[in-house]
Coordinates of C-alpha atoms (C1' of nucleotides) in Angstrom, one line a residue:
Chain N
M916 CA 0.1 0.0 -0.3
T917 CA 1.1 3.3 -1.0
S918 CA 1.4 5.7 1.5
S919 CA 2.7 9.3 1.3
F920 CA 3.9 9.7 4.9
Q921 CA 4.8 7.6 7.3
A922 CA 6.3 8.0 11.3
P923 CA 10.7 8.6 10.8
I924 CA 12.6 5.5 11.7
G925 CA 12.9 4.5 14.9
T926 CA 10.0 5.9 15.6
H927 CA 6.0 4.6 16.6
D928 CA 2.7 5.7 16.8
V929 CA 0.8 4.2 19.8
L930 CA -2.5 4.0 19.4
A931 CA -5.3 2.4 21.1
P932 CA -5.4 -0.5 22.7
Q933 CA -1.7 -0.1 23.6
S934 CA -1.9 3.7 24.3
A935 CA -3.8 2.6 27.5
L936 CA -1.2 0.4 28.7
W937 CA 1.3 4.1 28.8
E938 CA -1.5 5.5 30.3
G939 CA -1.6 3.3 32.9
L940 CA 2.3 3.5 33.2
V941 CA 2.5 7.0 33.5
A942 CA -0.2 7.1 35.6
T943 CA 1.3 5.2 38.0
F944 CA 4.3 6.4 38.5
A945 CA 3.4 9.8 39.3
E946 CA 1.6 8.5 41.8
F947 CA 5.2 6.8 43.4
A948 CA 6.9 9.9 42.0
F949 CA 4.2 11.4 44.5
R950 CA 4.5 9.1 47.3
F951 CA 8.3 10.0 47.2
G952 CA 7.9 13.2 47.1
F953 CA 8.5 14.2 44.1
T954 CA 7.1 17.6 41.9
L955 CA 6.8 17.2 38.1
I956 CA 9.0 19.3 36.3
L957 CA 9.0 20.3 32.4
T958 CA 11.8 21.2 30.8
P959 CA 12.9 21.6 26.7
M960 CA 12.6 18.9 24.6
F961 CA 15.9 20.4 23.2
E962 CA 19.0 22.5 24.4
E963 CA 22.1 23.8 23.6
I964 CA 24.2 21.0 22.8
G965 CA 26.7 21.6 25.7
V966 CA 24.3 20.4 28.2
F967 CA 24.6 17.5 26.6
N968 CA 27.9 17.3 25.4
R969 CA 29.4 18.9 29.3
G970 CA 27.5 16.1 31.4
I971 CA 27.6 12.6 29.1
G972 CA 31.3 13.4 28.1
E973 CA 31.8 14.4 24.7
D974 CA 33.3 11.2 23.7
S975 CA 30.8 9.2 24.9
E976 CA 28.7 7.0 22.5
V977 CA 25.9 9.1 22.9
A978 CA 27.5 12.6 22.5
T979 CA 29.7 11.3 19.4
K980 CA 27.3 9.3 17.2
E981 CA 23.7 9.7 18.3
M982 CA 22.7 12.8 19.0
Y983 CA 20.4 14.6 17.0
V984 CA 22.4 18.0 16.5
F985 CA 20.8 21.0 14.1
Q986 CA 21.4 24.5 13.7
D987 CA 18.2 26.6 14.2
R988 CA 17.8 29.8 12.4
G989 CA 19.5 31.9 14.7
E990 CA 22.4 29.9 14.0
R991 CA 22.5 27.9 17.4
T992 CA 23.3 24.6 17.7
Y993 CA 20.9 22.8 19.6
A994 CA 20.4 18.9 20.2
L995 CA 17.7 16.8 20.8
R996 CA 17.4 15.4 24.2
P997 CA 19.2 12.3 24.2
E998 CA 18.4 11.2 28.2
G999 CA 16.4 12.7 30.5
T1000 CA 19.4 14.2 33.8
A1001 CA 21.3 17.6 31.5
S1002 CA 18.1 19.2 31.3
V1003 CA 16.8 18.8 34.7
V1004 CA 20.0 19.5 36.1
R1005 CA 20.2 22.4 33.9
A1006 CA 17.0 23.9 35.0
F1007 CA 18.1 23.4 38.7
V1008 CA 21.2 25.6 38.1
Q1009 CA 19.4 28.0 36.1
H1010 CA 16.4 28.2 39.1
Q1011 CA 18.3 27.1 42.4
P1012 CA 15.0 25.4 43.9
T1013 CA 15.3 24.7 47.8
V1014 CA 17.1 21.4 48.4
P1015 CA 17.1 18.8 48.3
Y1016 CA 14.8 19.2 45.6
K1017 CA 13.1 16.4 43.8
A1018 CA 11.5 16.2 40.6
W1019 CA 10.4 13.4 38.1
Y1020 CA 9.7 13.6 34.8
V1021 CA 8.1 11.7 31.4
T1022 CA 10.1 12.3 28.1
P1023 CA 10.6 11.3 24.9
A1024 CA 14.4 11.0 24.4
F1025 CA 16.2 11.1 20.7
R1026 CA 19.6 9.0 19.7
Y1027 CA 20.1 8.4 16.2
E1028 CA 20.7 4.4 15.8
R1029 CA 19.7 1.3 14.1
P1030 CA 16.2 0.8 15.1
Q1031 CA 16.0 -3.2 16.3
A1032 CA 13.8 -4.8 19.7
G1033 CA 13.7 -2.7 22.1
R1034 CA 15.4 0.1 20.7
Y1035 CA 14.2 3.4 19.2
R1036 CA 15.3 6.0 17.6
Q1037 CA 12.3 8.2 19.8
H1038 CA 11.8 6.1 22.8
H1039 CA 10.4 7.4 26.3
Q1040 CA 11.4 7.6 29.8
L1041 CA 10.1 8.1 33.0
G1042 CA 12.5 9.5 35.8
V1043 CA 13.8 10.9 38.8
E1044 CA 16.1 13.4 39.6
A1045 CA 17.2 14.7 43.2
I1046 CA 19.7 17.1 43.7
G1047 CA 21.3 19.1 46.3
T1048 CA 22.6 16.1 49.1
D1049 CA 25.2 14.1 49.3
D1050 CA 23.1 11.7 51.5
P1051 CA 23.2 8.0 50.9
A1052 CA 19.5 7.9 52.0
M1053 CA 18.4 9.4 49.0
D1054 CA 20.7 7.1 46.8
V1055 CA 18.4 4.4 48.8
E1056 CA 15.4 6.5 48.4
V1057 CA 15.5 6.8 44.3
I1058 CA 16.5 3.0 44.0
A1059 CA 13.8 2.4 46.2
L1060 CA 11.0 4.2 44.0
A1061 CA 12.1 2.2 40.8
W1062 CA 12.1 -0.6 43.1
R1063 CA 8.6 -0.4 44.4
F1064 CA 7.5 1.2 40.6
Y1065 CA 8.6 -2.1 39.6
Q1066 CA 7.2 -4.2 41.7
A1067 CA 3.6 -2.1 41.2
L1068 CA 4.0 -3.1 37.5
G1069 CA 3.6 -6.6 38.5
L1070 CA 7.6 -7.0 37.1
R1071 CA 9.0 -10.4 39.3
R1072 CA 12.3 -11.0 37.3
V1073 CA 14.6 -7.8 37.8
R1074 CA 18.2 -7.9 38.9
L1075 CA 19.3 -4.7 40.8
L1076 CA 23.0 -4.1 39.9
V1077 CA 25.0 -1.6 42.0
N1078 CA 28.4 -0.2 41.9
S1079 CA 30.3 3.0 43.3
M1080 CA 32.8 4.9 40.7
G1081 CA 33.6 7.2 43.8
H1082 CA 34.5 10.4 43.5
S1083 CA 37.1 11.8 40.9
E1084 CA 40.0 11.2 43.1
C1085 CA 39.6 7.9 43.9
R1086 CA 38.0 7.5 40.1
G1087 CA 41.0 8.8 39.3
R1088 CA 43.8 6.5 41.1
Y1089 CA 41.6 3.7 39.4
V1090 CA 42.0 4.9 35.8
D1091 CA 45.4 5.2 36.5
V1092 CA 46.0 1.5 37.4
L1093 CA 43.1 0.7 34.8
R1094 CA 45.0 2.2 32.3
G1095 CA 48.2 0.5 32.9
H1096 CA 46.3 -2.9 32.8
L1097 CA 44.6 -2.3 29.2
D1098 CA 48.6 -0.8 28.3
E1099 CA 49.9 -4.2 29.3
H1100 CA 46.9 -6.1 26.6
R1101 CA 46.7 -3.6 24.6
D1102 CA 47.2 -5.8 21.6
Q1103 CA 44.5 -8.1 23.4
L1104 CA 42.0 -5.5 22.9
C1105 CA 38.7 -5.3 20.3
E1106 CA 39.4 -3.7 17.1
E1107 CA 37.9 -0.2 18.4
H1108 CA 39.5 0.0 21.9
Q1109 CA 42.8 -0.9 20.4
A1110 CA 42.6 2.7 19.2
T1111 CA 41.0 4.9 21.6
W1112 CA 41.5 2.5 25.2
S1113 CA 43.9 5.5 25.9
H1114 CA 41.7 8.2 25.7
N1115 CA 38.6 6.8 28.1
P1116 CA 40.0 3.6 29.5
L1117 CA 36.8 3.2 31.5
R1118 CA 34.4 2.6 28.3
V1119 CA 36.6 -0.8 27.8
L1120 CA 35.0 -2.0 30.8
D1121 CA 31.7 -1.3 29.1
C1122 CA 32.8 -2.9 25.6
K1123 CA 31.0 -6.3 25.0
R1124 CA 33.4 -7.6 22.5
A1125 CA 34.9 -11.2 23.6
P1126 CA 38.4 -9.6 23.0
C1127 CA 38.3 -6.9 25.8
V1128 CA 35.9 -8.9 28.2
A1129 CA 38.4 -11.2 28.9
V1130 CA 41.3 -8.4 29.1
I1131 CA 39.1 -6.5 32.1
A1132 CA 38.3 -10.0 33.5
D1133 CA 41.4 -10.2 35.9
G1134 CA 41.7 -6.3 35.5
P1135 CA 41.5 -4.1 38.5
L1136 CA 38.1 -3.3 40.1
L1137 CA 36.8 0.2 41.3
P1138 CA 35.0 -0.7 44.4
D1139 CA 38.9 -1.5 45.3
F1140 CA 40.0 2.2 44.7
L1141 CA 37.3 4.0 47.0
C1142 CA 38.4 5.9 49.6
A1143 CA 37.3 6.2 52.8
E1144 CA 34.2 8.6 52.4
C1145 CA 33.0 6.9 49.2
S1146 CA 33.6 3.5 50.3
T1147 CA 31.9 4.3 53.5
H1148 CA 28.7 6.2 51.3
F1149 CA 28.9 2.9 49.0
S1150 CA 28.3 0.8 52.2
A1151 CA 25.5 3.1 53.7
V1152 CA 23.9 2.5 50.2
R1153 CA 23.9 -0.9 50.3
K1154 CA 22.6 -1.5 53.7
G1155 CA 20.0 1.2 53.5
L1156 CA 19.0 -1.0 50.2
S1157 CA 19.1 -4.4 52.6
D1158 CA 17.3 -2.9 55.0
L1159 CA 14.0 -2.3 53.0
G1160 CA 14.5 -5.7 51.7
I1161 CA 15.6 -5.1 48.2
D1162 CA 18.3 -7.3 46.9
A1163 CA 21.3 -5.4 45.1
D1164 CA 24.2 -7.4 43.5
V1165 CA 27.7 -5.4 43.5
E1166 CA 28.8 -5.4 39.6
P1167 CA 32.5 -4.6 40.3
R1168 CA 32.9 -3.4 36.8
L1169 CA 29.2 -1.8 36.1
V1170 CA 29.8 1.6 34.0
R1171 CA 27.4 3.2 33.1
G1172 CA 27.4 5.1 29.6
F1173 CA 27.4 8.8 30.7
D1174 CA 30.6 10.7 31.7
Y1175 CA 28.9 12.0 34.8
Y1176 CA 28.4 9.6 37.1
T1177 CA 30.2 9.1 40.6
R1178 CA 29.9 7.4 43.4
T1179 CA 26.4 5.3 43.4
T1180 CA 25.7 3.7 39.7
F1181 CA 23.0 1.3 39.2
E1182 CA 21.1 -0.9 36.5
F1183 CA 17.5 -3.0 36.2
V1184 CA 18.1 -5.9 33.9
A1185 CA 14.7 -7.7 33.0
D1186 CA 15.7 -11.4 32.8
A1187 CA 12.4 -12.0 31.1
L1188 CA 13.8 -10.5 27.9
G1189 CA 16.0 -12.2 26.1
N1190 CA 18.0 -9.9 23.9
A1191 CA 20.6 -7.6 24.4
Q1192 CA 18.2 -4.7 25.2
N1193 CA 17.0 -5.8 28.5
A1194 CA 18.2 -2.4 30.6
I1195 CA 14.6 -1.7 32.0
G1196 CA 16.4 1.4 34.1
G1197 CA 19.3 2.8 34.8
G1198 CA 21.4 5.8 36.9
G1199 CA 23.3 6.8 39.2
R1200 CA 24.7 9.9 41.2
Y1201 CA 26.5 12.7 39.5
D1202 CA 27.9 15.1 42.1
S1203 CA 29.8 17.2 40.0
L1204 CA 27.4 17.9 37.0
T1205 CA 26.1 21.1 38.1
E1206 CA 29.3 22.6 38.4
Q1207 CA 30.0 21.2 34.8
L1208 CA 26.9 22.9 33.9
G1209 CA 28.1 26.0 35.8
G1210 CA 26.8 26.0 39.0
K1211 CA 27.3 26.0 42.8
R1212 CA 28.5 22.6 43.6
A1213 CA 25.4 19.9 44.6
G1214 CA 25.6 16.8 44.7
G1215 CA 22.9 14.9 42.8
I1216 CA 21.3 11.2 41.9
G1217 CA 18.5 9.9 39.9
F1218 CA 17.3 7.0 37.1
G1219 CA 15.6 6.5 34.1
S1220 CA 13.6 3.9 33.4
G1221 CA 12.3 3.4 29.1
I1222 CA 9.2 3.1 29.3
E1223 CA 8.6 0.7 25.9
R1224 CA 11.1 -1.5 27.6
L1225 CA 9.2 -1.9 30.7
L1226 CA 6.3 -2.6 28.2
L1227 CA 7.9 -5.3 26.4
A1228 CA 9.4 -6.8 29.5
R1229 CA 5.4 -6.8 31.8
E1230 CA 4.9 -8.5 28.4
A1231 CA 7.6 -11.6 28.6
E1232 CA 6.3 -11.9 31.8
G1233 CA 3.0 -12.3 31.2
L1234 CA 1.2 -9.4 32.6
T1235 CA -1.6 -8.7 30.1
T1236 CA -3.7 -6.4 33.0
N1237 CA -3.7 -3.2 32.4
L1238 CA -3.1 -0.8 35.5
I1239 CA -5.7 1.3 34.3
N1240 CA -9.5 1.2 33.8
R1241 CA -10.0 2.7 29.9
T1242 CA -13.4 1.1 29.3
S1243 CA -16.9 3.3 29.5
D1244 CA -19.5 2.5 31.7
L1245 CA -21.9 3.2 29.6
F1246 CA -23.2 3.3 26.1
V1247 CA -26.1 5.4 24.7
V1248 CA -28.2 3.9 21.9
D1249 CA -30.6 6.4 21.2
T1250 CA -32.8 5.9 17.6
T1251 CA -34.7 9.0 17.6
G1252 CA -32.2 11.0 16.0
Q1253 CA -29.8 11.4 19.2
D1254 CA -30.8 14.7 20.0
V1255 CA -32.2 12.8 23.3
A1256 CA -28.4 11.0 23.7
T1257 CA -26.3 14.1 23.4
V1258 CA -28.2 16.0 26.5
I1259 CA -28.1 12.5 28.2
V1260 CA -24.6 11.7 27.6
D1261 CA -23.4 15.0 28.6
D1262 CA -25.3 14.5 32.1
L1263 CA -23.8 11.2 32.4
R1264 CA -20.6 12.5 32.2
R1265 CA -21.2 15.2 34.2
S1266 CA -22.0 13.4 36.6
G1267 CA -18.4 11.2 36.7
Y1268 CA -19.5 8.3 34.7
A1269 CA -17.2 7.0 30.8
V1270 CA -20.0 7.5 28.7
E1271 CA -19.9 6.4 25.0
R1272 CA -22.1 6.9 22.1
S1273 CA -22.8 6.4 18.4
F1274 CA -22.8 8.6 15.8
D1275 CA -24.1 9.1 12.1
A1276 CA -27.5 7.5 13.1
R1277 CA -26.8 4.0 12.9
S1278 CA -29.6 1.3 13.0
M1279 CA -30.3 -0.1 16.9
K1280 CA -29.0 -3.6 15.6
S1281 CA -25.4 -1.7 14.3
Q1282 CA -25.5 0.8 17.9
M1283 CA -25.8 -2.4 20.0
K1284 CA -22.7 -3.9 18.4
L1285 CA -20.7 -0.8 19.0
A1286 CA -22.3 -1.0 22.4
D1287 CA -21.1 -4.3 22.8
R1288 CA -17.7 -3.3 21.7
S1289 CA -16.9 -0.8 23.8
G1290 CA -16.9 -2.8 26.3
A1291 CA -19.9 -0.6 28.6
T1292 CA -20.9 -2.4 31.3
L1293 CA -24.5 -1.2 30.8
A1294 CA -26.6 -0.1 27.6
L1295 CA -29.0 3.1 27.9
L1296 CA -31.7 2.3 25.1
I1297 CA -33.8 5.5 24.0
G1298 CA -36.2 4.1 21.0
P1299 CA -39.5 6.3 20.2
Q1300 CA -41.3 3.9 23.2
E1301 CA -38.6 5.6 25.9
L1302 CA -39.0 8.9 24.5
E1303 CA -42.5 9.1 24.2
A1304 CA -42.8 7.7 27.9
G1305 CA -39.9 10.2 29.2
Q1306 CA -38.1 6.7 29.9
V1307 CA -34.6 4.8 29.6
T1308 CA -34.2 1.8 29.1
I1309 CA -30.9 -0.1 31.0
R1310 CA -29.6 -2.6 29.4
D1311 CA -26.8 -5.0 31.4
L1312 CA -24.9 -6.1 27.9
R1313 CA -22.7 -8.3 30.1
S1314 CA -25.8 -10.5 31.4
D1315 CA -27.0 -13.8 29.5
D1316 CA -30.4 -13.5 31.0
F1317 CA -32.2 -11.4 28.8
A1318 CA -35.4 -10.8 31.1
A1319 CA -33.1 -9.8 34.1
A1320 CA -30.5 -7.9 32.0
Q1321 CA -33.2 -5.0 30.8
Q1322 CA -35.4 -2.3 32.9
S1323 CA -37.3 0.8 32.0
V1324 CA -37.1 3.8 33.9
A1325 CA -37.9 7.4 34.5
R1326 CA -35.2 10.0 33.3
E1327 CA -35.3 11.5 36.6
D1328 CA -35.0 7.7 38.1
L1329 CA -31.8 6.9 35.7
L1330 CA -28.9 8.0 38.2
P1331 CA -30.1 6.7 41.1
A1332 CA -31.0 3.8 39.6
L1333 CA -27.1 3.3 37.7
R1334 CA -25.6 4.2 40.8
E1335 CA -27.1 0.7 42.2
R1336 CA -26.4 -1.0 39.0
L1337 CA -22.9 -0.1 38.5
N1338 CA -22.2 0.4 42.0
K1339 CA -20.3 4.0 41.3
Chain I
rG26 C1' 28.2 2.3 11.0
rU27 C1' 28.2 -3.7 9.6
rG28 C1' 25.5 -8.4 8.6
rG29 C1' 21.1 -11.5 8.1
rG30 C1' 15.6 -12.3 6.9
rC31 C1' 11.3 -9.9 4.6
rG32 C1' 7.6 -6.1 2.2
rU33 C1' 0.6 -8.9 -1.0
rA34 C1' -6.2 -5.7 1.4
rG35 C1' -6.6 -2.3 7.9
rC36 C1' -4.3 -7.2 10.2
rU37 C1' -2.3 -12.2 10.2
rC38 C1' -0.9 -14.4 5.3
rA39 C1' -1.7 -17.8 0.3
rG40 C1' -0.3 -16.8 -4.6
rU41 C1' 0.8 -23.1 -8.5
rU42 C1' 7.2 -24.3 -13.4
rG43 C1' 6.7 -15.7 -14.7
rG44 C1' 0.2 -17.0 -18.8
rU45 C1' -5.3 -13.5 -19.3
rU46 C1' -10.6 -10.3 -14.2
rA47 C1' -5.2 -11.5 -7.6
rG48 C1' -7.6 -14.5 -3.0
rA49 C1' -8.6 -17.1 1.8
rG50 C1' -9.4 -15.8 7.8
rC51 C1' -9.9 -11.9 10.7
rG52 C1' -11.6 -7.2 10.9
rC53 C1' -15.2 -3.1 8.5
rC54 C1' -20.3 -1.8 6.8
rA55 C1' -25.0 -4.1 5.5
rG56 C1' -28.6 -6.8 5.7
rG57 C1' -31.2 -12.1 7.5
rU58 C1' -39.5 -7.8 7.6
rU59 C1' -42.2 -5.0 12.0
rG60 C1' -37.1 -1.3 18.3
rU61 C1' -31.6 -4.8 20.5
rG62 C1' -25.5 -6.8 20.7
rG63 C1' -22.0 -11.1 22.0
rU64 C1' -23.4 -17.0 18.2
rC65 C1' -24.6 -18.1 12.8
rC66 C1' -26.0 -16.9 7.7
rU67 C1' -25.9 -13.9 2.8
rG68 C1' -23.9 -10.0 1.0
rG69 C1' -20.4 -5.7 -0.1
rA70 C1' -16.5 -1.7 0.4
rG71 C1' -11.3 -2.3 0.9
rG72 C1' -5.3 -4.2 -3.4
rC73 C1' -1.3 0.8 -9.2
rC74 C1' 1.2 -7.1 -5.2
rG75 C1' 6.6 -1.0 -1.1
rC76 C1' 8.4 2.2 -4.8
rG77 C1' 12.1 3.1 -10.0
rG78 C1' 14.4 0.3 -13.6
rG79 C1' 15.1 -3.9 -16.5
rU80 C1' 14.7 -9.2 -19.0
rU81 C1' 10.1 -11.0 -21.9
rC82 C1' 5.0 -11.2 -26.5
rG83 C1' 3.4 -11.5 -21.5
rA84 C1' 6.1 -10.1 -13.9
rC85 C1' 2.7 -10.2 -7.8
rC86 C1' 6.7 -14.0 -9.3
rC87 C1' 13.0 -13.8 -12.4
rC88 C1' 17.6 -9.2 -12.3
rC89 C1' 19.3 -4.4 -10.3
rG90 C1' 18.8 -0.3 -7.9
rU91 C1' 16.3 2.4 -4.1
rC92 C1' 13.0 3.8 0.3
rG93 C1' 11.2 1.1 4.2
rC94 C1' 10.3 -2.6 7.6
rU95 C1' 12.5 -6.5 11.3
rC96 C1' 16.4 -9.2 13.7
rA97 C1' 21.6 -9.0 15.7
rC98 C1' 26.7 -7.3 16.4
rC99 C1' 27.7 -2.2 18.6
rC100 C1' 25.5 0.8 22.0
rC101 C1' 21.6 1.6 25.3
rA102 C1' 16.4 2.4 28.4

RNA sequence: GUGGGCGUAGCUCAGUUGGUUAGAGCGCCAGGUUGUGGUCCUGGAGGCCGCGGGUUCGACCCCCGUCGCUCACCCCA
């Protein structure tokens, strides 16, 4: 079929009924964020390119080959947001809200990649940031929010991996030793990293290719290089998680794709997802990002979670129930020209019911069919008889008993009758 | 960026060694007499067979290109 336009590569239109799953997910996350004391933040979808480059690292995979960069008519260079954190931190630096500043967001994120299962050029993230405290209890709170949220989604096969990157000094010491180790084995690295290992040795830890994996396997481990303070911080985070009954596997080779992380880093892996795109969320602490973006020092921690992957993970775990009800309560069938329907539908909606109706003056049979398909519990029938008598016939669409399923009431008695029938 | 698979109705797919008006199921619409859905029956709408070029008397089918979808590597959500 020839169609003149279609959604760009790696992007998707989401229509009902799938979109109802999104509503449920976002609503659930909003509720949890609220419970945990986070307020909503909205920031622009694009920023000056430096906002992203400085934080995530100019030589990171995302910055070098995945960002959507463009110039506007004023020749300013902008980039479409590739992730959620940088914009929030920029807004924090700009507005200086009282600390700790705790914000949640839901946003599209853009990365120019070859699409595949669980990876898109536009994907969507739910996330939080808590800025202005170094307290490990905040790390615990942020991770707990994610964990409790996943539980509420019904996900069971999720593993939490944690690590500590230390602060700049201990990380610096580690990088020196790592660099030495890589230098020793430089010829054994994968092709790409033979050329680039020296520039940013931490990237090699992230490499999935066999040669690099082998070299890293007997290399130095980050947690062994933590200073006393970072080590204490990391212990406090692990203890806090353990106190909450949240199992965390320390993964000493876990480094994440963005350079801004310090101390705590973590990732949530959905084992139900068989493919390589099984990370449903991740995050960490970024204690120097505010300074990198021109502000005063303020420690922060956050996480982001991909909506598409959460939905894939739910599907993979066989979780089919939606988190929010998106079927109508009532369907109004009117064969008298539908002027009555217009008024009754509005009345009912003002009373709080979810009400659907048909258009184009379809036959009764046709309207009943639509009523059935709408999923509504009850149909309200208005034909010439009801119009004449000032009545409405209530028909239970979910009952097999034809006689018991139907009842006619006066228009003024409709609301009480519905309250009884629907129990709401 | 590299590599594999695939593009035929809204969806899932058939389509016989290239042969005339391209099919099915589901979905959609309308009927099955006098106001009733979920089952059943009948009928209907809906396809430049992704696009462009080539081979051929003739192409959905073969060849080339292109665009797109999809999966994997890599990276990540």
